[in-house]
Coordinates of C-alpha atoms and ligand atoms in Angstrom, one line a residue:
Chain A
X1431 CA 127.3 98.5 88.0
X1432 CA 128.4 95.3 87.6
X1433 CA 132.3 95.2 86.9
X1434 CA 133.8 92.4 85.0
X1435 CA 136.7 90.9 87.0
X1436 CA 139.7 89.7 86.5
X1437 CA 140.6 85.9 86.9
X1438 CA 139.1 84.9 89.7
X1439 CA 137.3 86.4 91.5
X1440 CA 138.4 87.8 95.5
X1441 CA 137.2 85.8 97.2
X1442 CA 135.7 87.0 100.4
X1443 CA 138.0 88.1 103.2
X1444 CA 136.5 86.9 106.2
X1445 CA 137.8 88.1 109.5
X1446 CA 137.1 84.5 110.9
X1447 CA 140.5 83.5 108.0
X1448 CA 143.5 80.4 108.9
X1449 CA 145.3 82.5 109.2
X1450 CA 148.8 81.1 109.0
X1451 CA 150.5 80.4 112.4
X1452 CA 152.8 83.5 110.7
X1453 CA 154.8 83.7 108.2
X1454 CA 158.8 82.1 108.6
X1455 CA 161.8 84.3 108.8
X1456 CA 160.2 86.7 106.8
X1457 CA 162.9 89.5 105.2
X1458 CA 163.5 91.7 107.2
X1459 CA 161.0 94.7 106.9
X1460 CA 163.8 97.8 105.8
X1461 CA 163.7 97.4 102.7
X1462 CA 159.9 97.7 102.5
X1463 CA 159.3 101.1 102.9
X1464 CA 157.0 102.6 105.6
X1465 CA 153.3 101.3 104.4
X1466 CA 150.9 103.5 105.1
X1467 CA 147.5 101.4 105.6
X1468 CA 149.0 97.5 105.3
X1469 CA 145.1 96.3 106.2
X1470 CA 146.3 93.1 106.8
X1471 CA 149.9 93.8 109.6
X1472 CA 151.4 90.2 109.4
X1473 CA 150.9 89.0 112.7
X1474 CA 154.0 88.4 114.9
X1475 CA 156.0 89.2 112.0
X1476 CA 158.6 91.1 113.5
X1477 CA 158.7 88.6 116.8
X1478 CA 160.1 86.1 114.2
X1479 CA 162.9 88.8 112.6
X1480 CA 164.8 88.7 115.4
X1481 CA 165.8 84.9 116.5
X1482 CA 167.7 83.5 113.2
X1483 CA 169.8 85.1 110.5
X1484 CA 167.8 84.4 107.3
X1485 CA 170.5 83.9 104.8
X1486 CA 174.3 83.6 105.5
X1487 CA 177.5 83.2 103.2
X1488 CA 177.8 79.7 104.0
X1489 CA 175.9 77.4 101.0
X1490 CA 175.6 75.0 103.2
X1491 CA 174.2 76.7 106.2
X1492 CA 171.8 77.7 104.3
X1493 CA 171.0 74.9 103.0
X1494 CA 170.2 73.1 107.0
X1495 CA 168.4 76.2 106.9
X1496 CA 166.0 75.2 104.0
X1497 CA 165.4 72.0 106.0
X1498 CA 164.5 73.9 108.9
X1499 CA 162.1 76.5 107.3
X1500 CA 160.4 73.5 105.0
X1501 CA 158.0 71.8 107.5
X1502 CA 156.5 75.6 108.0
X1503 CA 156.0 76.3 104.4
X1504 CA 154.1 73.2 103.2
X1505 CA 152.3 74.1 105.8
X1506 CA 151.8 78.1 104.4
X1507 CA 152.3 77.7 101.2
X1508 CA 148.7 75.4 99.5
X1509 CA 148.8 75.0 95.7
X1510 CA 151.9 75.8 93.7
X1511 CA 152.8 73.2 91.7
X1512 CA 156.0 73.6 91.5
X1513 CA 156.5 74.3 95.1
X1514 CA 155.2 70.5 95.4
X1515 CA 158.0 70.0 92.1
X1516 CA 160.3 71.3 94.6
X1517 CA 159.9 69.1 98.0
X1518 CA 160.4 66.4 96.2
X1519 CA 163.3 67.3 95.0
X1520 CA 164.8 68.3 98.1
X1521 CA 164.3 64.3 99.4
X1522 CA 165.6 63.3 97.1
X1523 CA 169.7 64.0 98.4
X1524 CA 172.5 65.7 96.9
X1525 CA 174.5 65.3 94.5
X1526 CA 177.9 66.8 94.2
X1527 CA 177.2 69.0 90.6
X1528 CA 180.5 68.3 88.8
X1529 CA 178.7 64.9 88.0
X1530 CA 175.6 66.5 86.0
X1531 CA 178.7 68.6 83.9
X1532 CA 179.8 66.0 83.2
X1533 CA 177.0 64.0 82.2
X1534 CA 175.9 66.7 79.9
X1535 CA 178.4 66.9 77.6
X1536 CA 178.1 66.1 74.4
X1537 CA 175.5 68.3 73.4
X1538 CA 175.6 71.9 73.4
X1539 CA 174.7 74.8 70.8
X1540 CA 172.2 77.5 71.6
X1541 CA 169.6 75.7 69.3
X1542 CA 165.9 74.9 70.8
X1543 CA 166.9 71.2 70.5
X1544 CA 169.3 70.7 72.4
X1545 CA 168.2 72.6 75.0
X1546 CA 165.3 70.3 74.8
X1547 CA 168.1 67.5 75.6
X1548 CA 169.7 68.8 77.8
X1549 CA 166.5 69.4 79.6
X1550 CA 165.4 65.4 79.6
X1551 CA 168.8 65.1 80.7
X1552 CA 168.0 66.5 83.7
X1553 CA 164.4 65.0 84.0
X1554 CA 165.9 61.7 83.6
X1555 CA 168.6 62.5 86.0
X1556 CA 166.1 63.4 88.6
X1557 CA 164.0 60.7 87.9
X1558 CA 167.2 58.4 88.2
X1559 CA 167.5 59.8 91.3
X1560 CA 164.2 58.6 92.7
X1561 CA 165.6 55.6 92.1
X1562 CA 166.3 53.9 95.6
X1563 CA 169.4 52.3 94.8
X1564 CA 172.1 53.5 96.1
X1565 CA 175.2 54.4 93.4
X1566 CA 173.4 56.0 89.8
X1567 CA 176.7 55.8 87.7
X1568 CA 175.3 58.8 84.8
X1569 CA 177.2 56.1 82.2
X1570 CA 177.9 58.3 78.7
X1571 CA 176.0 56.5 75.6
X1572 CA 178.2 54.4 74.0
X1573 CA 181.7 56.3 71.4
X1574 CA 180.7 56.4 67.9
X1575 CA 183.5 55.4 66.0
X1576 CA 184.8 58.1 64.3
X1577 CA 184.9 59.1 68.1
X1578 CA 186.7 56.6 69.4
X1579 CA 189.8 57.0 66.5
X1580 CA 189.5 61.0 67.8
X1581 CA 190.0 60.1 71.4
X1582 CA 192.7 57.7 70.3
X1583 CA 193.9 60.3 67.6
X1584 CA 194.4 63.6 70.8
X1585 CA 196.0 59.8 73.4
X1586 CA 198.5 60.9 70.6
X1587 CA 198.4 64.8 70.7
X1588 CA 199.1 64.1 73.8
X1589 CA 202.4 61.3 74.2
X1590 CA 204.1 62.9 71.2
X1591 CA 204.5 66.3 71.9
X1592 CA 202.2 67.5 69.1
X1593 CA 200.4 70.9 69.6
X1594 CA 198.2 70.5 65.8
X1595 CA 195.4 68.1 66.4
X1596 CA 193.9 65.9 62.8
X1597 CA 190.0 64.9 63.9
X1598 CA 189.2 66.8 60.5
X1599 CA 187.0 63.8 58.0
X1600 CA 186.2 61.5 61.1
X1601 CA 182.7 61.5 60.2
X1602 CA 181.6 63.0 63.7
X1603 CA 178.5 64.0 63.9
X1604 CA 179.1 64.3 67.5
X1605 CA 182.2 65.4 70.0
X1606 CA 182.1 65.2 72.9
X1607 CA 183.3 67.2 76.3
X1608 CA 184.8 64.2 77.5
X1609 CA 186.9 63.4 74.6
X1610 CA 188.6 67.0 74.3
X1611 CA 189.3 66.7 77.7
X1612 CA 192.7 66.0 77.7
X1613 CA 194.0 68.7 75.5
X1614 CA 194.0 70.2 78.6
X1615 CA 197.2 68.4 79.8
X1616 CA 199.3 69.2 76.0
X1617 CA 203.0 69.8 76.8
X1618 CA 204.9 70.2 74.0
X1619 CA 207.2 67.0 73.0
X1620 CA 211.1 68.8 74.9
X1621 CA 209.0 70.1 77.7
X1622 CA 208.7 66.5 78.9
X1623 CA 212.6 66.7 78.4
X1624 CA 213.5 69.5 80.1
X1625 CA 215.3 67.2 84.1
X1626 CA 214.9 71.2 85.4
X1627 CA 211.4 72.3 86.7
X1628 CA 210.9 74.5 83.6
X1629 CA 211.2 79.1 84.6
X1630 CA 208.5 81.7 83.7
X1631 CA 210.0 82.3 80.3
X1632 CA 210.6 78.7 79.1
X1633 CA 207.1 78.5 80.3
X1634 CA 205.9 80.6 78.3
X1635 CA 207.7 79.7 75.0
X1636 CA 206.3 76.0 75.9
X1637 CA 202.6 76.6 76.1
X1638 CA 201.5 74.8 73.0
X1639 CA 199.2 76.8 71.0
X1640 CA 197.1 73.9 70.0
X1641 CA 196.0 73.7 65.8
X1642 CA 192.6 71.9 65.9
X1643 CA 191.2 70.2 62.5
X1644 CA 187.4 69.8 62.1
X1645 CA 187.2 70.0 59.6
X1646 CA 184.9 67.6 56.8
X1647 CA 183.2 66.2 59.1
X1648 CA 179.3 66.6 60.3
X1649 CA 179.2 68.1 63.7
X1650 CA 175.8 69.7 64.5
X1651 CA 177.0 71.3 67.7
X1652 CA 180.5 71.9 69.3
X1653 CA 181.1 70.2 72.9
X1654 CA 181.7 72.9 75.6
X1655 CA 185.2 71.7 76.8
X1656 CA 186.2 73.8 72.9
X1657 CA 185.7 76.6 74.4
X1658 CA 188.0 76.3 77.5
X1659 CA 190.9 75.2 75.6
X1660 CA 192.3 78.4 75.7
X1661 CA 195.4 77.4 74.0
X1662 CA 194.0 76.8 71.1
X1663 CA 195.5 78.9 68.4
X1664 CA 194.1 78.0 65.2
X1665 CA 191.1 76.4 64.8
X1666 CA 188.9 74.6 61.1
X1667 CA 185.2 73.5 61.5
X1668 CA 185.2 73.8 57.9
X1669 CA 182.4 71.7 56.0
X1670 CA 180.3 70.9 59.1
X1671 CA 177.2 71.3 59.3
X1672 CA 176.7 73.7 62.1
X1673 CA 174.0 76.1 61.7
X1674 CA 175.2 78.5 64.8
X1675 CA 178.9 79.4 65.9
X1676 CA 178.3 79.7 70.0
X1677 CA 178.6 82.9 71.2
X1678 CA 181.6 81.4 73.4
X1679 CA 183.8 81.8 70.9
X1680 CA 184.5 85.0 71.8
X1681 CA 186.3 82.9 74.8
X1682 CA 189.6 81.2 73.1
X1683 CA 191.4 84.5 73.7
X1684 CA 194.1 83.6 71.3
X1685 CA 192.1 82.3 68.3
X1686 CA 194.8 83.1 65.3
X1687 CA 192.9 81.2 63.1
X1688 CA 189.0 80.1 62.6
X1689 CA 187.3 78.7 59.2
X1690 CA 184.4 78.4 59.5
X1691 CA 183.3 77.3 56.0
X1692 CA 180.9 75.1 54.3
X1693 CA 178.8 75.5 56.5
X1694 CA 174.8 76.2 58.0
X1695 CA 175.8 79.4 59.2
X1696 CA 174.2 82.6 58.3
X1697 CA 175.6 84.9 61.3
X1698 CA 178.3 85.4 63.1
X1699 CA 177.8 85.7 66.8
X1700 CA 178.6 89.6 67.7
X1701 CA 181.4 88.5 70.0
X1702 CA 183.8 87.9 66.6
X1703 CA 183.4 91.5 66.4
X1704 CA 185.9 91.3 68.9
X1705 CA 188.1 89.3 67.4
X1706 CA 187.8 90.8 63.8
X1707 CA 188.6 94.3 65.3
X1708 CA 192.6 92.5 66.0
X1709 CA 193.5 91.8 63.1
X1710 CA 196.9 93.1 63.5
X1711 CA 198.2 90.6 65.2
X1712 CA 197.4 88.1 61.6
X1713 CA 194.5 87.1 62.6
X1714 CA 192.1 85.5 60.2
X1715 CA 189.1 84.5 59.2
X1716 CA 187.6 82.2 56.6
X1717 CA 183.8 82.5 56.7
X1718 CA 181.7 81.4 53.6
X1719 CA 180.3 80.8 51.9
X1720 CA 177.5 80.1 54.5
X1721 CA 174.4 81.5 53.6
X1722 CA 175.0 83.5 55.3
X1723 CA 172.1 86.1 55.5
X1724 CA 172.0 89.3 53.3
X1725 CA 170.6 93.1 54.2
X1726 CA 169.2 93.9 50.5
X1727 CA 169.4 92.3 47.5
X1728 CA 172.5 94.3 45.5
X1729 CA 172.3 94.4 41.8
X1730 CA 173.6 95.8 38.9
X1731 CA 174.7 99.9 39.5
X1732 CA 175.5 101.2 42.1
X1733 CA 172.2 104.3 42.6
X1734 CA 174.7 106.5 43.9
X1735 CA 175.8 105.8 40.1
X1736 CA 174.6 109.6 38.9
X1737 CA 175.7 111.2 42.1
X1738 CA 179.2 113.7 42.0
X1739 CA 180.6 112.0 44.7
X1740 CA 183.1 114.0 46.1
X1741 CA 186.5 112.5 47.0
X1742 CA 188.9 115.2 47.9
X1743 CA 189.3 114.6 51.5
X1744 CA 191.0 118.3 52.4
X1745 CA 187.7 119.8 52.2
X1746 CA 186.4 117.6 55.2
X1747 CA 188.8 118.7 58.3
X1748 CA 185.9 118.9 60.5
X1749 CA 184.0 116.2 61.3
X1750 CA 180.9 118.3 61.8
X1751 CA 181.9 118.8 58.2
X1752 CA 181.3 115.3 57.0
X1753 CA 178.2 114.6 58.3
X1754 CA 177.1 117.5 56.8
X1755 CA 178.4 116.1 53.6
X1756 CA 176.6 112.9 53.6
X1757 CA 173.3 114.4 55.7
X1758 CA 174.0 116.8 51.6
X1759 CA 173.9 113.6 49.7
X1760 CA 171.8 112.3 51.0
X1761 CA 169.2 114.9 50.6
X1762 CA 171.0 114.6 46.7
X1763 CA 169.9 111.3 46.6
X1764 CA 166.5 111.8 47.4
X1765 CA 165.0 114.0 44.3
X1766 CA 165.4 110.7 42.4
X1767 CA 162.5 109.4 44.9
X1768 CA 162.7 107.6 48.2
X1769 CA 165.6 106.4 49.8
X1770 CA 166.3 102.2 48.4
X1771 CA 168.5 100.3 50.6
X1772 CA 170.5 100.1 49.6
X1773 CA 171.8 103.3 48.8
X1774 CA 171.6 104.5 52.2
X1775 CA 173.8 101.1 52.8
X1776 CA 176.4 102.0 50.4
X1777 CA 175.7 105.9 51.7
X1778 CA 176.9 104.9 55.5
X1779 CA 179.3 102.6 53.9
X1780 CA 181.1 106.0 52.8
X1781 CA 180.4 108.3 55.3
X1782 CA 181.7 105.5 57.7
X1783 CA 184.6 105.6 55.0
X1784 CA 184.9 109.3 55.4
X1785 CA 185.1 109.3 59.5
X1786 CA 187.7 106.3 59.4
X1787 CA 190.2 108.6 56.8
X1788 CA 189.3 112.0 59.2
X1789 CA 190.5 109.5 62.0
X1790 CA 193.8 108.4 60.1
X1791 CA 194.3 111.6 59.4
X1792 CA 194.0 113.2 62.6
X1793 CA 196.3 110.1 65.1
X1794 CA 198.5 110.1 63.0
X1795 CA 199.2 114.7 63.3
X1796 CA 198.9 113.8 66.4
X1797 CA 201.5 111.0 66.5
X1798 CA 199.9 108.8 67.5
X1799 CA 200.2 104.8 66.7
X1800 CA 197.3 102.7 64.7
X1801 CA 197.5 99.6 64.1
X1802 CA 195.6 98.8 60.8
X1803 CA 194.3 96.1 59.7
X1804 CA 194.0 94.7 57.1
X1805 CA 190.0 95.1 56.0
X1806 CA 188.0 98.6 57.2
X1807 CA 184.6 97.3 59.4
X1808 CA 181.7 100.0 58.9
X1809 CA 179.2 99.8 60.1
X1810 CA 176.0 99.3 57.4
X1811 CA 172.5 98.6 58.7
X1812 CA 170.3 97.0 61.4
X1813 CA 167.1 94.9 60.6
X1814 CA 163.9 94.9 62.5
X1815 CA 164.7 94.4 66.6
X1816 CA 163.3 91.4 67.7
X1817 CA 162.2 92.0 71.3
X1818 CA 161.6 89.4 74.2
X1819 CA 159.4 89.7 77.2
X1820 CA 161.2 89.0 80.5
X1821 CA 160.9 85.1 79.7
X1822 CA 162.1 85.5 76.2
X1823 CA 158.5 84.9 74.6
X1824 CA 158.7 87.4 71.3
X1825 CA 156.9 90.3 72.7
X1826 CA 155.0 90.6 69.1
X1827 CA 154.4 87.3 66.9
X1828 CA 156.8 86.4 64.8
X1829 CA 156.6 87.9 61.6
X1830 CA 155.6 85.1 58.3
X1831 CA 157.3 87.6 55.8
X1832 CA 160.8 87.1 54.9
X1833 CA 162.0 91.0 56.4
X1834 CA 162.7 89.5 59.1
X1835 CA 166.7 89.5 58.8
X1836 CA 166.5 92.2 56.2
X1837 CA 168.9 96.0 56.9
X1838 CA 165.6 98.3 57.7
X1839 CA 166.2 102.4 58.0
X1840 CA 164.4 102.4 61.2
X1841 CA 165.0 99.2 63.3
X1842 CA 163.2 101.0 66.2
X1843 CA 159.8 100.7 64.9
X1844 CA 158.2 98.1 66.6
X1845 CA 160.2 99.6 70.0
X1846 CA 157.5 98.8 72.9
X1847 CA 157.5 102.1 76.2
X1848 CA 160.8 101.7 76.1
X1849 CA 161.0 105.2 78.5
X1850 CA 159.2 103.8 81.1
X1851 CA 161.3 100.2 81.6
X1852 CA 164.5 99.8 83.8
X1853 CA 168.1 99.1 83.3
X1854 CA 167.9 96.6 86.1
X1855 CA 167.9 93.3 85.7
X1856 CA 164.3 91.6 86.1
X1857 CA 163.4 88.7 88.4
X1858 CA 162.6 86.7 85.9
X1859 CA 166.6 87.5 84.7
X1860 CA 167.5 87.3 88.4
X1861 CA 165.6 84.8 89.6
X1862 CA 167.2 83.1 86.4
X1863 CA 171.0 83.4 88.2
X1864 CA 170.3 82.5 91.0
X1865 CA 169.1 79.2 90.0
X1866 CA 172.2 79.3 88.0
X1867 CA 174.0 79.5 91.2
X1868 CA 172.4 77.8 94.5
X1869 CA 170.0 75.0 92.5
X1870 CA 171.8 71.3 90.7
X1871 CA 169.8 71.2 87.8
X1872 CA 168.5 68.3 88.1
X1873 CA 166.4 69.8 91.7
X1874 CA 164.5 71.3 89.2
X1875 CA 159.8 70.3 89.2
X1876 CA 160.5 68.9 85.2
X1877 CA 156.6 70.6 85.3
X1878 CA 157.6 74.1 84.8
X1879 CA 156.6 76.8 81.9
X1880 CA 158.3 76.5 78.5
X1881 CA 159.2 79.6 78.9
X1882 CA 161.1 78.7 82.2
X1883 CA 162.8 75.6 81.3
X1884 CA 164.5 77.9 77.7
X1885 CA 165.9 79.8 81.0
X1886 CA 166.8 77.0 82.6
X1887 CA 168.4 75.8 79.8
X1888 CA 169.7 78.7 78.6
X1889 CA 171.1 79.0 82.2
X1890 CA 173.3 75.8 81.6
X1891 CA 174.8 76.7 79.4
X1892 CA 175.8 79.7 81.2
X1893 CA 177.3 77.3 83.5
X1894 CA 179.6 75.5 81.0
X1895 CA 181.4 78.0 79.0
X1896 CA 179.7 81.6 81.3
X1897 CA 176.4 83.2 80.7
X1898 CA 177.0 86.0 77.2
X1899 CA 177.6 89.0 77.9
X1900 CA 175.2 93.0 76.6
X1901 CA 175.6 93.8 73.8
X1902 CA 176.1 97.0 75.1
X1903 CA 176.1 97.1 78.9
X1904 CA 178.4 94.3 78.7
X1905 CA 176.4 93.2 82.0
X1906 CA 175.6 89.4 81.8
X1907 CA 172.1 87.7 80.8
X1908 CA 170.9 84.5 81.2
X1909 CA 167.3 85.7 78.7
X1910 CA 168.3 88.5 76.0
X1911 CA 165.8 91.0 75.8
X1912 CA 166.2 92.4 72.7
X1913 CA 168.6 91.0 69.7
X1914 CA 169.0 91.8 66.4
X1915 CA 171.2 91.5 63.3
X1916 CA 173.6 94.2 61.9
X1917 CA 175.6 94.4 59.0
X1918 CA 178.7 95.6 58.7
X1919 CA 181.3 96.5 55.9
X1920 CA 183.9 94.0 56.0
X1921 CA 186.7 94.0 52.5
X1922 CA 189.1 96.3 51.5
X1923 CA 189.3 100.4 51.8
X1924 CA 190.1 100.4 48.0
X1925 CA 187.3 98.3 47.0
X1926 CA 184.6 101.6 45.7
X1927 CA 181.9 99.1 45.3
X1928 CA 179.4 97.6 48.0
X1929 CA 179.1 94.5 47.6
X1930 CA 177.7 91.5 48.5
X1931 CA 180.3 88.9 49.5
X1932 CA 182.3 92.0 52.1
X1933 CA 179.4 92.4 54.2
X1934 CA 179.0 90.0 57.2
X1935 CA 175.9 90.0 59.2
X1936 CA 176.1 89.4 63.2
X1937 CA 173.9 89.3 66.1
X1938 CA 173.6 91.3 68.5
X1939 CA 171.8 90.7 72.4
X1940 CA 171.5 92.9 75.1
X1941 CA 170.5 92.3 78.8
X1942 CA 167.3 95.6 78.7
X1943 CA 165.0 96.9 76.6
X1944 CA 167.1 99.9 77.0
X1945 CA 169.6 99.1 76.2
X1946 CA 168.6 97.6 72.2
X1947 CA 170.4 100.8 70.3
X1948 CA 171.3 99.5 67.3
X1949 CA 174.4 100.8 66.4
X1950 CA 175.5 104.3 64.7
X1951 CA 176.2 105.4 60.9
X1952 CA 179.1 106.0 60.5
X1953 CA 180.9 104.2 63.2
X1954 CA 184.1 101.9 61.7
X1955 CA 186.9 99.9 63.1
X1956 CA 190.7 100.3 62.1
Chain B
X989 CA 132.6 99.6 98.0
X990 CA 133.2 102.6 97.2
X991 CA 135.3 104.2 94.0
X992 CA 137.3 105.7 93.5
X993 CA 137.7 107.3 90.1
X994 CA 141.3 109.7 90.5
X995 CA 143.9 106.5 90.9
X996 CA 146.0 106.4 94.1
X997 CA 149.5 106.5 94.9
X998 CA 149.6 103.6 96.1
X999 CA 147.7 100.0 95.6
X1000 CA 147.2 97.0 97.0
X1001 CA 148.6 93.5 96.0
X1002 CA 147.1 90.4 97.9
X1003 CA 148.4 86.9 98.1
X1004 CA 147.1 84.0 97.6
X1005 CA 147.3 83.2 102.0
X1006 CA 145.6 86.7 102.4
X1007 CA 148.1 88.9 103.0
X1008 CA 148.0 92.1 102.4
X1009 CA 151.3 94.3 100.1
X1010 CA 150.5 97.7 100.3
X1011 CA 152.7 99.9 97.5
X1012 CA 153.6 102.1 95.6
X1013 CA 151.3 102.1 91.7
X1014 CA 154.3 103.3 89.6
X1015 CA 156.2 99.9 90.9
X1016 CA 154.0 97.1 90.6
X1017 CA 153.0 99.3 87.7
X1018 CA 156.5 97.8 85.8
X1019 CA 154.4 93.9 85.7
X1020 CA 152.6 94.0 82.5
X1021 CA 149.1 91.8 84.7
X1022 CA 148.8 94.3 87.2
X1023 CA 149.1 97.4 85.0
X1024 CA 146.7 95.5 83.2
X1025 CA 144.1 94.1 85.8
X1026 CA 144.7 98.1 87.7
X1027 CA 143.7 100.3 84.4
X1028 CA 140.7 101.6 84.0
X1029 CA 140.0 100.9 80.7
X1030 CA 139.6 96.8 81.1
X1031 CA 136.9 97.2 83.3
X1032 CA 138.4 94.2 85.9
X1033 CA 137.1 95.7 89.9
X1034 CA 140.3 96.0 90.9
X1035 CA 140.5 99.1 88.5
X1036 CA 137.8 100.9 91.0
X1037 CA 139.3 98.9 94.8
X1038 CA 143.2 99.3 93.4
X1039 CA 143.7 95.5 95.0
X1040 CA 144.9 93.7 92.6
X1041 CA 145.2 89.5 93.7
X1042 CA 148.0 87.5 93.2
X1043 CA 146.1 84.1 93.5
X1044 CA 149.9 82.5 92.2
X1045 CA 152.3 83.7 94.8
X1046 CA 152.4 83.5 98.6
X1047 CA 153.3 85.9 100.9
X1048 CA 156.8 85.3 101.2
X1049 CA 157.1 85.6 98.1
X1050 CA 154.9 88.5 97.3
X1051 CA 157.0 90.4 100.1
X1052 CA 160.0 89.5 98.0
X1053 CA 158.7 90.2 94.8
X1054 CA 156.9 93.5 96.0
X1055 CA 161.3 93.8 97.0
X1056 CA 162.1 94.0 93.9
X1057 CA 159.4 95.9 92.5
X1058 CA 161.0 99.5 94.2
X1059 CA 164.3 97.7 93.6
X1060 CA 163.7 97.8 89.7
X1061 CA 161.3 101.1 89.7
X1062 CA 164.8 103.2 92.2
X1063 CA 167.9 101.8 89.5
X1064 CA 165.8 102.3 86.3
X1065 CA 168.7 104.6 85.4
X1066 CA 171.3 102.8 86.3
X1067 CA 173.7 101.2 83.9
X1068 CA 175.7 99.2 86.7
X1069 CA 173.1 98.3 89.3
X1070 CA 174.1 95.3 91.7
X1071 CA 172.2 92.2 91.3
X1072 CA 169.5 92.0 93.9
X1073 CA 169.7 89.3 96.3
X1074 CA 167.0 86.3 96.8
X1075 CA 166.7 84.6 99.3
X1076 CA 167.9 80.2 97.4
X1077 CA 165.0 78.8 99.7
X1078 CA 162.4 81.0 97.5
X1079 CA 164.8 81.3 93.6
X1080 CA 162.3 78.9 92.4
X1081 CA 159.5 80.2 93.8
X1082 CA 160.2 83.3 92.4
X1083 CA 162.0 82.5 89.2
X1084 CA 157.3 81.2 89.2
X1085 CA 156.1 84.3 90.5
X1086 CA 158.0 86.6 87.6
X1087 CA 156.4 84.9 84.9
X1088 CA 152.9 84.9 86.1
X1089 CA 153.4 88.2 86.6
X1090 CA 155.2 89.7 83.4
X1091 CA 152.8 86.8 81.2
X1092 CA 149.6 86.4 82.9
X1093 CA 146.4 87.9 79.9
X1094 CA 149.7 88.0 77.3
X1095 CA 150.3 85.1 75.7
Ligands
ZN2348 ZN1 172.3 95.6 78.9

């Protein structure tokens, strides 16, 4: 029977085939187990590994290695186009990484658009590099009127030792990293009048707490430099055109007040949870108004209003009782018909609250101190998880309906075969990280698949602000393997009804399929 | 060509430049492309010969890919595994190979 072959058919392998002289510098075979019947033993394989050290800690040495190897590889690798691209880039003079980073300063945000422009930028540089002129200056785009005002406002703050930096209502559509950079040098006025070098204590006291007001501009993205200004304590982004708040916001560890009201933001980065968890030290965030996505419509009377809800917590001295109580409530709800998502959200809110109260009671009995914020943070529900291939392509076709972000009782419904998958990073991820670490981006050929392009775009951003970390296992990653929305209740514990305006959507991303585990019902933060 | 139907424990990956690597099936099948080629249900000749020809991947790169496949299988359940070291001069090719091994057939 003739069987179709997957493309392409293996060609006839004949003995007189032109075997490449010997694969140059193959890695040691130690990592490979003994191969039972290697059909075509690699000729001279063992002789070859003996001579040169293959990898070296010293990057310069490693580069030499590459160059040394190049002629052999040209012979060895016949077709693949990416090698051609790599070759041509290797012929061009290396250029310091720093140049490139400066050049791309302005655009930064997690939209495809900016990734494209980053890579276009890289490609342009690449092209420019091949032009045999002696020195190529990277010209930053001319500054807008508003940004010029911003530059001088920042210079003014530096001069006066003022840490309230007001850049609001300047008509800014873009703000470049270059413009913000001088703020690293900001020191308070009294500091500059000291005659002696400040002592450790004095120094800390004189560290500025930068209040950066960018309100009422038309910013669509934020410069990477913003997230490197560790001394920012107040950040107002109110009334701009932001569609997303970057995960890098978590890098502003001293942030106390954040205002993102009046943008086009639909969800918050999961990284902002950390900020919300520590309300006790006076942290404040103003999120609304924004077109935040909603778990489900919440209108009309509560579906639980007919139920006798027990509020006496004394009966619930054990945690398992609470779980049972919650299950019992669920069951009695279902007697009136299938549980709708809103009823489930309300049940989970009650459940989470009971567990929270129990936790607090237990803590006070044990004499432990628990710092309480004014708002409770209780997990409500998740959207369906969206799964991605190693290169970031969606596993399923994105659904056309609007239910994409809606809360569901079964977020793992469309899960691929997770059990077979591994916690280990994918080869694609490992290679992207190495490219990020070892290559200037302009060394990458322009004609690469779009998925690789996307990954490298994320790698560029990772270079600027650090790679994103997995919301489950906290490992850094470049390409997420799954993401979903989690809805959390963030409101006053005294507010009994579930209200849309107390629900915050967070976007969670994870590094592997196995990390795609939504929060469990009943979880809370104090 | 004798067709040995019960799946063998080892399969063979052949590079574009005709190097063969024999590797445990369980490790290789993490790649959707390889898995599909070897799945008898798809009727590809590869499922009878237990050999996959990877025309976009040369021997040097494929050797590293095999090393990765074993690394991946070994650390399947480890939450804090150190990243496998990749030789700098191959990372770009490996990136493309990874994309190819994952993406082939599943567009
Ligand atoms: Zn993870």
